[in-house]
Coordinates of C-alpha atoms and ligand atoms in Angstrom, one line a residue:
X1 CA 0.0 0.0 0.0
X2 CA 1.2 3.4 -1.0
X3 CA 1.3 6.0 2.2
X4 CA 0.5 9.4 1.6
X5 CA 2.2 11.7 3.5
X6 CA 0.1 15.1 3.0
X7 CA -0.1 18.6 4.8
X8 CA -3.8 19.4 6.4
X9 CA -5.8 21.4 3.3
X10 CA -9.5 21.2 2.6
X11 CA -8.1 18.5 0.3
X12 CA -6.8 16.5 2.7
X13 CA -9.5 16.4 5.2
X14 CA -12.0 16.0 2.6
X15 CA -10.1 12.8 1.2
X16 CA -9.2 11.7 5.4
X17 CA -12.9 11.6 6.0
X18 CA -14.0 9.5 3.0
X19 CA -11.4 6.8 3.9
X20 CA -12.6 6.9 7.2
X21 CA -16.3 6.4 6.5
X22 CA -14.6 3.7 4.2
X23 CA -13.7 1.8 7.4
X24 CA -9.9 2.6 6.5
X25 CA -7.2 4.0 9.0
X26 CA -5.5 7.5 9.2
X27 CA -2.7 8.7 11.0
X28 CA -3.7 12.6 12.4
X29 CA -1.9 15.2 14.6
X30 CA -3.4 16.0 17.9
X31 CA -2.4 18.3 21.2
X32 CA -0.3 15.4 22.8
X33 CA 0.7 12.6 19.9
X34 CA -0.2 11.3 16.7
X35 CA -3.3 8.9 16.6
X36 CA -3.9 6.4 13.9
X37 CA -7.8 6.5 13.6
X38 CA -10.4 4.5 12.3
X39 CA -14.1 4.6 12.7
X40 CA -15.0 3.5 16.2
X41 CA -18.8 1.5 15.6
X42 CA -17.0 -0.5 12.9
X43 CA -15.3 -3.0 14.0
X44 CA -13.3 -4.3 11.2
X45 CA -12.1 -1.1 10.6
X46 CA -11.0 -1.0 14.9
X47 CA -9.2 -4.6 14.0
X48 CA -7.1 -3.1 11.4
X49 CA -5.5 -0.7 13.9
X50 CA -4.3 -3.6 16.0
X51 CA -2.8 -4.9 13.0
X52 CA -1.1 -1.9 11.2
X53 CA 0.1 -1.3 14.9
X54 CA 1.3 -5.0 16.3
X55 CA -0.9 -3.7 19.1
X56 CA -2.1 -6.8 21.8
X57 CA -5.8 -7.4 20.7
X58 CA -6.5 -6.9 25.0
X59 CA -5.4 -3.3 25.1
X60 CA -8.6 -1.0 24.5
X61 CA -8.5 2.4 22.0
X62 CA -9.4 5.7 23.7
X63 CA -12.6 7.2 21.1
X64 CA -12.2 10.8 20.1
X65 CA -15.4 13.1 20.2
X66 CA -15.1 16.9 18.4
X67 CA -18.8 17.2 20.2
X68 CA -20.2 16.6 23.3
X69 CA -23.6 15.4 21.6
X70 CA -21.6 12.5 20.2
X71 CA -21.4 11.4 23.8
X72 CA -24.9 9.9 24.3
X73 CA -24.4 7.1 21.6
X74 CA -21.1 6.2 23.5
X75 CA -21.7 5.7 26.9
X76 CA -23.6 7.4 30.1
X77 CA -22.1 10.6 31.6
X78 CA -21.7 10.9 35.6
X79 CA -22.3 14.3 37.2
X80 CA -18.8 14.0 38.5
X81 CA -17.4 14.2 34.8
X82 CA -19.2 17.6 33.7
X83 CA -17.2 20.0 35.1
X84 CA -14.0 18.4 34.0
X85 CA -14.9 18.4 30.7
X86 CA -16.3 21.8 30.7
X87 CA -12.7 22.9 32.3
X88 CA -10.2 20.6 30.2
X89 CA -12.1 19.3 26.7
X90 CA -11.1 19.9 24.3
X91 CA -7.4 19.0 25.6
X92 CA -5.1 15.9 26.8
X93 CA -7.4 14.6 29.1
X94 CA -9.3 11.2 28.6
X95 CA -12.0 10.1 30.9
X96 CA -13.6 6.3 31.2
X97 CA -17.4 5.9 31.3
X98 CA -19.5 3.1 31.2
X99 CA -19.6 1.9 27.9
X100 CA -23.7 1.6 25.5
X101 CA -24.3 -1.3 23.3
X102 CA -23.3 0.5 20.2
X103 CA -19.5 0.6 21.0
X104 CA -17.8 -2.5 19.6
X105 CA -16.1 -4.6 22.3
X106 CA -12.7 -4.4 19.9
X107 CA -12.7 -0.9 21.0
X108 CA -13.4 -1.6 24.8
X109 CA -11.3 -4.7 24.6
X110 CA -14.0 -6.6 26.1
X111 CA -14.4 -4.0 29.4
X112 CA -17.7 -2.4 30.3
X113 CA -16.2 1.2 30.3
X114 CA -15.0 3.6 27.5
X115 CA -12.5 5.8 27.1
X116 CA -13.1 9.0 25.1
X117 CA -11.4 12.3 24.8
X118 CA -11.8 15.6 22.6
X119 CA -8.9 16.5 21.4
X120 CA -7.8 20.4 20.7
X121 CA -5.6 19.9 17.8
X122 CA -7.4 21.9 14.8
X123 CA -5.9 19.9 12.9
X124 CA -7.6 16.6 14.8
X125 CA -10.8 18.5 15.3
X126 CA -11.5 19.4 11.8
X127 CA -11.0 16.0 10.8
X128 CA -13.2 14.5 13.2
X129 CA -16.3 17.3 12.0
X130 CA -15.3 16.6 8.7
X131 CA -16.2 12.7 9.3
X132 CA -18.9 12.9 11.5
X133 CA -17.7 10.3 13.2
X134 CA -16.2 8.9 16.7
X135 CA -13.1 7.6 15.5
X136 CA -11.2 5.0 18.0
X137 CA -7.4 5.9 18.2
X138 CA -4.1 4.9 19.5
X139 CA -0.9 6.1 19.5
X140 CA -0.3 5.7 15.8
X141 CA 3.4 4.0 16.5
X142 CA 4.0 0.1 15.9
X143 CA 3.4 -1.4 19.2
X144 CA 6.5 -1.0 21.8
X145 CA 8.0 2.2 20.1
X146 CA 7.8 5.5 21.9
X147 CA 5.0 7.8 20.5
X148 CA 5.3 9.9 17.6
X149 CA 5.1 13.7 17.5
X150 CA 6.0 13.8 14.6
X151 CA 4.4 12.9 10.8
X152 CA 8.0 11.9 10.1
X153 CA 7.8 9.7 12.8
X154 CA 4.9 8.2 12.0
X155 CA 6.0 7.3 8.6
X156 CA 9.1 5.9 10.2
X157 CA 6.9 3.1 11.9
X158 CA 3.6 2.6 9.6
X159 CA 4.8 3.7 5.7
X160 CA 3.0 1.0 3.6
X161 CA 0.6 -0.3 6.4
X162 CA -1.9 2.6 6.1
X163 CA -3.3 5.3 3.3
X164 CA -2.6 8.3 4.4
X165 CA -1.2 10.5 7.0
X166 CA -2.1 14.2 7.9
X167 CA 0.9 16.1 8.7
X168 CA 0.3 19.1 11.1
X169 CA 3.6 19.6 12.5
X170 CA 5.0 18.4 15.8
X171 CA 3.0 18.5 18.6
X172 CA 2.5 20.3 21.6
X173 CA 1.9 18.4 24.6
X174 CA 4.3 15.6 23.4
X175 CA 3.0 12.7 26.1
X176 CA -0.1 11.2 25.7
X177 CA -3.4 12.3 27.3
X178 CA -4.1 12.1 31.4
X179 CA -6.5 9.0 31.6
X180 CA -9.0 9.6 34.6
X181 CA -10.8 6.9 35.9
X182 CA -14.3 7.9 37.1
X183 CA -16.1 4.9 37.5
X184 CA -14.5 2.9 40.6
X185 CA -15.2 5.1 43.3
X186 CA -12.1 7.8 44.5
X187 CA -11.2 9.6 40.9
X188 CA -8.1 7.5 39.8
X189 CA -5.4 8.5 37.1
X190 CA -3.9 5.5 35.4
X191 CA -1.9 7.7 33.3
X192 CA -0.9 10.7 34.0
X193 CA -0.2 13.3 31.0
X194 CA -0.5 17.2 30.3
X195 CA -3.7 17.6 32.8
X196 CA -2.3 17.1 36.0
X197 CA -3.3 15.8 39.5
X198 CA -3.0 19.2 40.8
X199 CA -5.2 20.9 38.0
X200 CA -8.2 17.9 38.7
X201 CA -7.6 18.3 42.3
X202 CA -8.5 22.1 41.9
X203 CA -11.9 21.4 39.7
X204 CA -13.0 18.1 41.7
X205 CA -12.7 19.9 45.2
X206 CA -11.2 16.2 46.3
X207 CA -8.2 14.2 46.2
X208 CA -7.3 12.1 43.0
X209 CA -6.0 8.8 43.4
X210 CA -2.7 7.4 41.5
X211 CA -2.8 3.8 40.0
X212 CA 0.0 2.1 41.6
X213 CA 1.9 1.6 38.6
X214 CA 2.8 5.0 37.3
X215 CA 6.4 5.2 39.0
X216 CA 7.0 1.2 39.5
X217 CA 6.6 -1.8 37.7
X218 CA 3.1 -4.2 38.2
X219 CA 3.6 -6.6 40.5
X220 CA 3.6 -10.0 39.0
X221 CA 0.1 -10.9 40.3
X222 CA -1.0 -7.5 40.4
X223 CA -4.4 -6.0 38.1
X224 CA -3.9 -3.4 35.2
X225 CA -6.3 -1.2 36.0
X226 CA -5.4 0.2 32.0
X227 CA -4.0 -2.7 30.0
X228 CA -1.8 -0.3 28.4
X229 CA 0.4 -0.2 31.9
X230 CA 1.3 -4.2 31.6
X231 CA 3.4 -3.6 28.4
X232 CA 6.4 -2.6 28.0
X233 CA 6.2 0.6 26.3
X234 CA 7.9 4.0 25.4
X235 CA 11.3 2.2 25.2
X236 CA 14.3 2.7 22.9
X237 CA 16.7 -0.4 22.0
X238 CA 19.3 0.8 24.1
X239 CA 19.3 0.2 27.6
X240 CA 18.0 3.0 29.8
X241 CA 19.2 3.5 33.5
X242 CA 17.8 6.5 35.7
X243 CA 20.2 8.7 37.9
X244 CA 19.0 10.2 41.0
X245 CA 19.9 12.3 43.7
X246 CA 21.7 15.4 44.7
X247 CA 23.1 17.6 41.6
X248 CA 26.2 17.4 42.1
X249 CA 26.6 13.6 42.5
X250 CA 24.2 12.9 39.6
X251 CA 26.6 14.9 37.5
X252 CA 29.8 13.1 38.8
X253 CA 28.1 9.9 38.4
X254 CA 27.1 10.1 35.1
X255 CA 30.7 11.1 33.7
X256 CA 31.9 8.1 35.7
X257 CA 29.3 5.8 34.3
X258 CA 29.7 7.2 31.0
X259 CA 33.8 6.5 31.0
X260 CA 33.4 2.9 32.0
X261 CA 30.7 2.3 29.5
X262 CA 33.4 4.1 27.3
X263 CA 36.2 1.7 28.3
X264 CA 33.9 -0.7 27.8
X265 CA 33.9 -0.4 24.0
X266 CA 30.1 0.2 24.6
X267 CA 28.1 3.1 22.2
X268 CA 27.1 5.1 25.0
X269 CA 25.6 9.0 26.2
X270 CA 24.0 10.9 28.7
X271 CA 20.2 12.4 28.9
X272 CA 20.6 15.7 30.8
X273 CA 19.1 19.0 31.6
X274 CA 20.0 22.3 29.3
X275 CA 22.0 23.7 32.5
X276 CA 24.3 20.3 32.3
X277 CA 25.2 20.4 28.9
X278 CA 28.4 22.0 29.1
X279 CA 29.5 20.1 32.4
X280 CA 28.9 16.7 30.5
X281 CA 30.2 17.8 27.5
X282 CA 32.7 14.6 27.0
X283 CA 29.9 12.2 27.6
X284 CA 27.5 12.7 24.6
X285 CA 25.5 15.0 26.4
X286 CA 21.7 14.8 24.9
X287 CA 19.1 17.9 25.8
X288 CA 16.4 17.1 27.3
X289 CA 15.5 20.6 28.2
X290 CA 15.4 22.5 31.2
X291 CA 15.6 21.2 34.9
X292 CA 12.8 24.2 35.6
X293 CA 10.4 23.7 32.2
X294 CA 8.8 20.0 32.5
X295 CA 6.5 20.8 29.9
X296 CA 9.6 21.3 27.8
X297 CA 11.2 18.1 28.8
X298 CA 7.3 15.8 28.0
X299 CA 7.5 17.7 24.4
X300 CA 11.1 16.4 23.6
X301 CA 10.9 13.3 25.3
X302 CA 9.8 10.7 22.4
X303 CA 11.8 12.5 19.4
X304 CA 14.9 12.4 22.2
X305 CA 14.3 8.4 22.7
X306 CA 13.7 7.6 19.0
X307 CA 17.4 9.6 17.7
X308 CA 18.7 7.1 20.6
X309 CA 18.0 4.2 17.8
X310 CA 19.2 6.2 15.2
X311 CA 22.6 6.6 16.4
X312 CA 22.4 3.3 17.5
X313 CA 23.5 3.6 21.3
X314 CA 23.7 0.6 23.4
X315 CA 23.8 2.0 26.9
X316 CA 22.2 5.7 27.9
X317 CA 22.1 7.5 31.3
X318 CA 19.8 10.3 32.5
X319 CA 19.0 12.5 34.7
X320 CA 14.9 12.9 36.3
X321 CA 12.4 15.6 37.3
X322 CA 10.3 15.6 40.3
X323 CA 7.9 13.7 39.8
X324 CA 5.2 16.8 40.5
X325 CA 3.0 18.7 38.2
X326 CA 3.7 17.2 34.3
X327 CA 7.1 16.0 35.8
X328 CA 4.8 12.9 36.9
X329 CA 4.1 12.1 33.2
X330 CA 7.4 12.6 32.1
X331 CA 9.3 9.7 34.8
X332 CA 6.0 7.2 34.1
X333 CA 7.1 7.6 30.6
X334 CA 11.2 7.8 31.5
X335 CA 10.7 5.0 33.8
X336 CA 9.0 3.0 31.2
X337 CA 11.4 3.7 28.9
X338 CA 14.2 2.5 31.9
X339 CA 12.4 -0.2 32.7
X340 CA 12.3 1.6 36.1
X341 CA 16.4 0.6 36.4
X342 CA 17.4 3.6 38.9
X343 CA 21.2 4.0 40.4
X344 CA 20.7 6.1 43.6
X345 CA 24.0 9.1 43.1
Ligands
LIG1 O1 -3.1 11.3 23.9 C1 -3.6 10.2 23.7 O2 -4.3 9.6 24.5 C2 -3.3 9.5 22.3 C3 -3.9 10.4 21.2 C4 -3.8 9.7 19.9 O3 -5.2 10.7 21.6 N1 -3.8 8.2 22.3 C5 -3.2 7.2 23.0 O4 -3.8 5.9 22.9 O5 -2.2 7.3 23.7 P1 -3.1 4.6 23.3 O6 -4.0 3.5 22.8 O7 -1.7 4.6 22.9 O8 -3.3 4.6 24.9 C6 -4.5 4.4 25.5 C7 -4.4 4.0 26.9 C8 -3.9 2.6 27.1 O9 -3.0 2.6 28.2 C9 -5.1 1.8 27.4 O10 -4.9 0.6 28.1 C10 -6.0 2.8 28.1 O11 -5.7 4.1 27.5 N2 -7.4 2.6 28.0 C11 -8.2 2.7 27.0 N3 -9.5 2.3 27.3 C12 -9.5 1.9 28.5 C13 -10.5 1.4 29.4 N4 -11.7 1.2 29.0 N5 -10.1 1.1 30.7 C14 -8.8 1.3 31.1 N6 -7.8 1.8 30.3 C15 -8.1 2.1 29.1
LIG2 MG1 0.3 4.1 22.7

């Protein structure tokens, strides 16, 4: 299959939305990553993302909505969920609700809830008028590989498997959507992204709960609560190991890590903060933006992991935020990528 690679025109959305009323997939931009789309009540078309992706037939899609009308064919809407989505939709934040009828169980995975967001893109949002439709959508990566936020990315891991992809440039956010878990009593993220605890906190008037998972690994007989968490995700080829603690030692410990991995004969380098360039200038320093700017870091973060493949490094050490504000999202996703390996400095 020839992949079109095309910039977002009346064009393009015009010929998006006839393949996806077609039941075929495309790849669009939104606020936080690419999505590979696909009408959501039809489920051949939802199979074919698991397929053009690798994805594991058990992990559910999140459905995105341009419209809050679209919402009564979905599922049924909690009080509790209003004023969030009157504060953060359209924006990165996903919310479970009890799935209707009407939603294939491809989408859902089998589970009686649904996740469904509305994303801000314009890019994303004209698309999803154009179609008229709720169109299910992953991450539009090949299963295992960090996100794209870019279209180049996105070509890197799909050319071939799908039609057509809308380019609209890289995106914002840069990690995926907060998922908010509404339905099992205390609110409950299970992945945090670019709405934060602290910004539910302020529009629930209560505490939010984290799933256990978001800075650890599952236990081995511990539940999912969001498939998505049980897979190994977000990680480049090399091996990733975290370094923590006081600045100065974190600094001093990478250079030593770095020369022994050197020594080694091993392709190695350093993640590090704007500020640390210079210091860790022998040691392949890599930016990962400011040590103040998380926001700056989550935007950077999947383009920074996929150039580690590129340049074909075997061993990489970096440094990590706090996990506080969208510092949370970005160590879920760095720990992911480290397969939570963390060398105390
Ligand atoms: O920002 C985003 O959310 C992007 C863009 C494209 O919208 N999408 C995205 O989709 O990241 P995906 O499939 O890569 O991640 C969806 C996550 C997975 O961890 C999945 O397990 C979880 O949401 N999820 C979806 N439906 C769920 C459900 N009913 N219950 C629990 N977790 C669910
Ligand atoms: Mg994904």
């Amino acid at each position: 299959m020839k992949t079109l690679l095309l910039p977002s025109s009346e064009e393009s959305l015009s010929l998006a939305a006839d393949l996806l009323r077609a039941g075929e997939l495309v790849a669009f931009p939104t606020e936080t990553v690419y999505g590979l789309g696909a009408d959501a009540l039809n489920a051949k078309a939802v199979l074919s993302i698991f397929a053009a992706k690798g994805r594991p037939a058990d992990n559910p899609l999140i459905v995105h909505i341009h419209d809050r009308a679209q919402l009564p064919d979905l599922c049924t809407v909690p009080e509790a969920a209003i004023p969030l989505m009157d504060a953060f939709w359209p924006g990165p934040l996903t919310i479970l609700f009890n799935r209707k009828p009407a939603v294939p169980s491809e989408v859902t995975a089998g589970l009686p809830t649904v996740a469904v967001r509305m994303p801000s893109h314009p890019v994303a949002a004209a698309m999803l008028k154009a179609c008229g439709l709720p169109i299910a959508a992953p991450s539009a990566n090949s299963s295992g590989r960090p996100s794209p936020t870019l279209a180049a990315h996105v070509l890197e891991d799909l050319q071939g498997k799908i039609p057509l992809i809308l380019d609209g440039g890289p995106c914002e956010v840069g990690v995926e959507s907060t998922v908010l878990d509404l339905c099992h009593g205390v609110p409950t993220i299970l992945r945090p992204g670019g709405v934060t605890k602290e910004m539910l906190e302020s529009v629930l008037h209560t505490e939010v709960a984290l799933a256990g998972s978001i800075l650890r690994p599952l236990k081995p007989d511990e539940k999912a609560l969001s498939p998505g968490m049980r897979y190994k995700h977000y990680a480049p080829k090399a091996a990733v190991t975290l370094v923590e603690g006081e600045e100065e030692a974190v600094l001093a410990r990478l250079q030593d890590l770095y020369r022994r991995e050197a020594e080694a004969g091993r392709k190695s380098c350093v993640l590090c903060f704007s500020e640390h360039m210079d210091q860790l200038r022998d040691c392949r320093p890599h930016d990962i933006g400011s040590k103040d700017h998380a926001e700056e870091i989550a935007h950077r973060l999947f383009d920074t992991l996929r150039r580690l493949d590129e340049e074909g490094m075997e061993t990489v050490f970096s440094e990590v935020v706090p996990p506080e504000g969208v510092g949370l999202a970005v160590m879920n996703r760095l720990g992911r990528a480290a397969a939570f390996r963390t060398i105390k400095a």
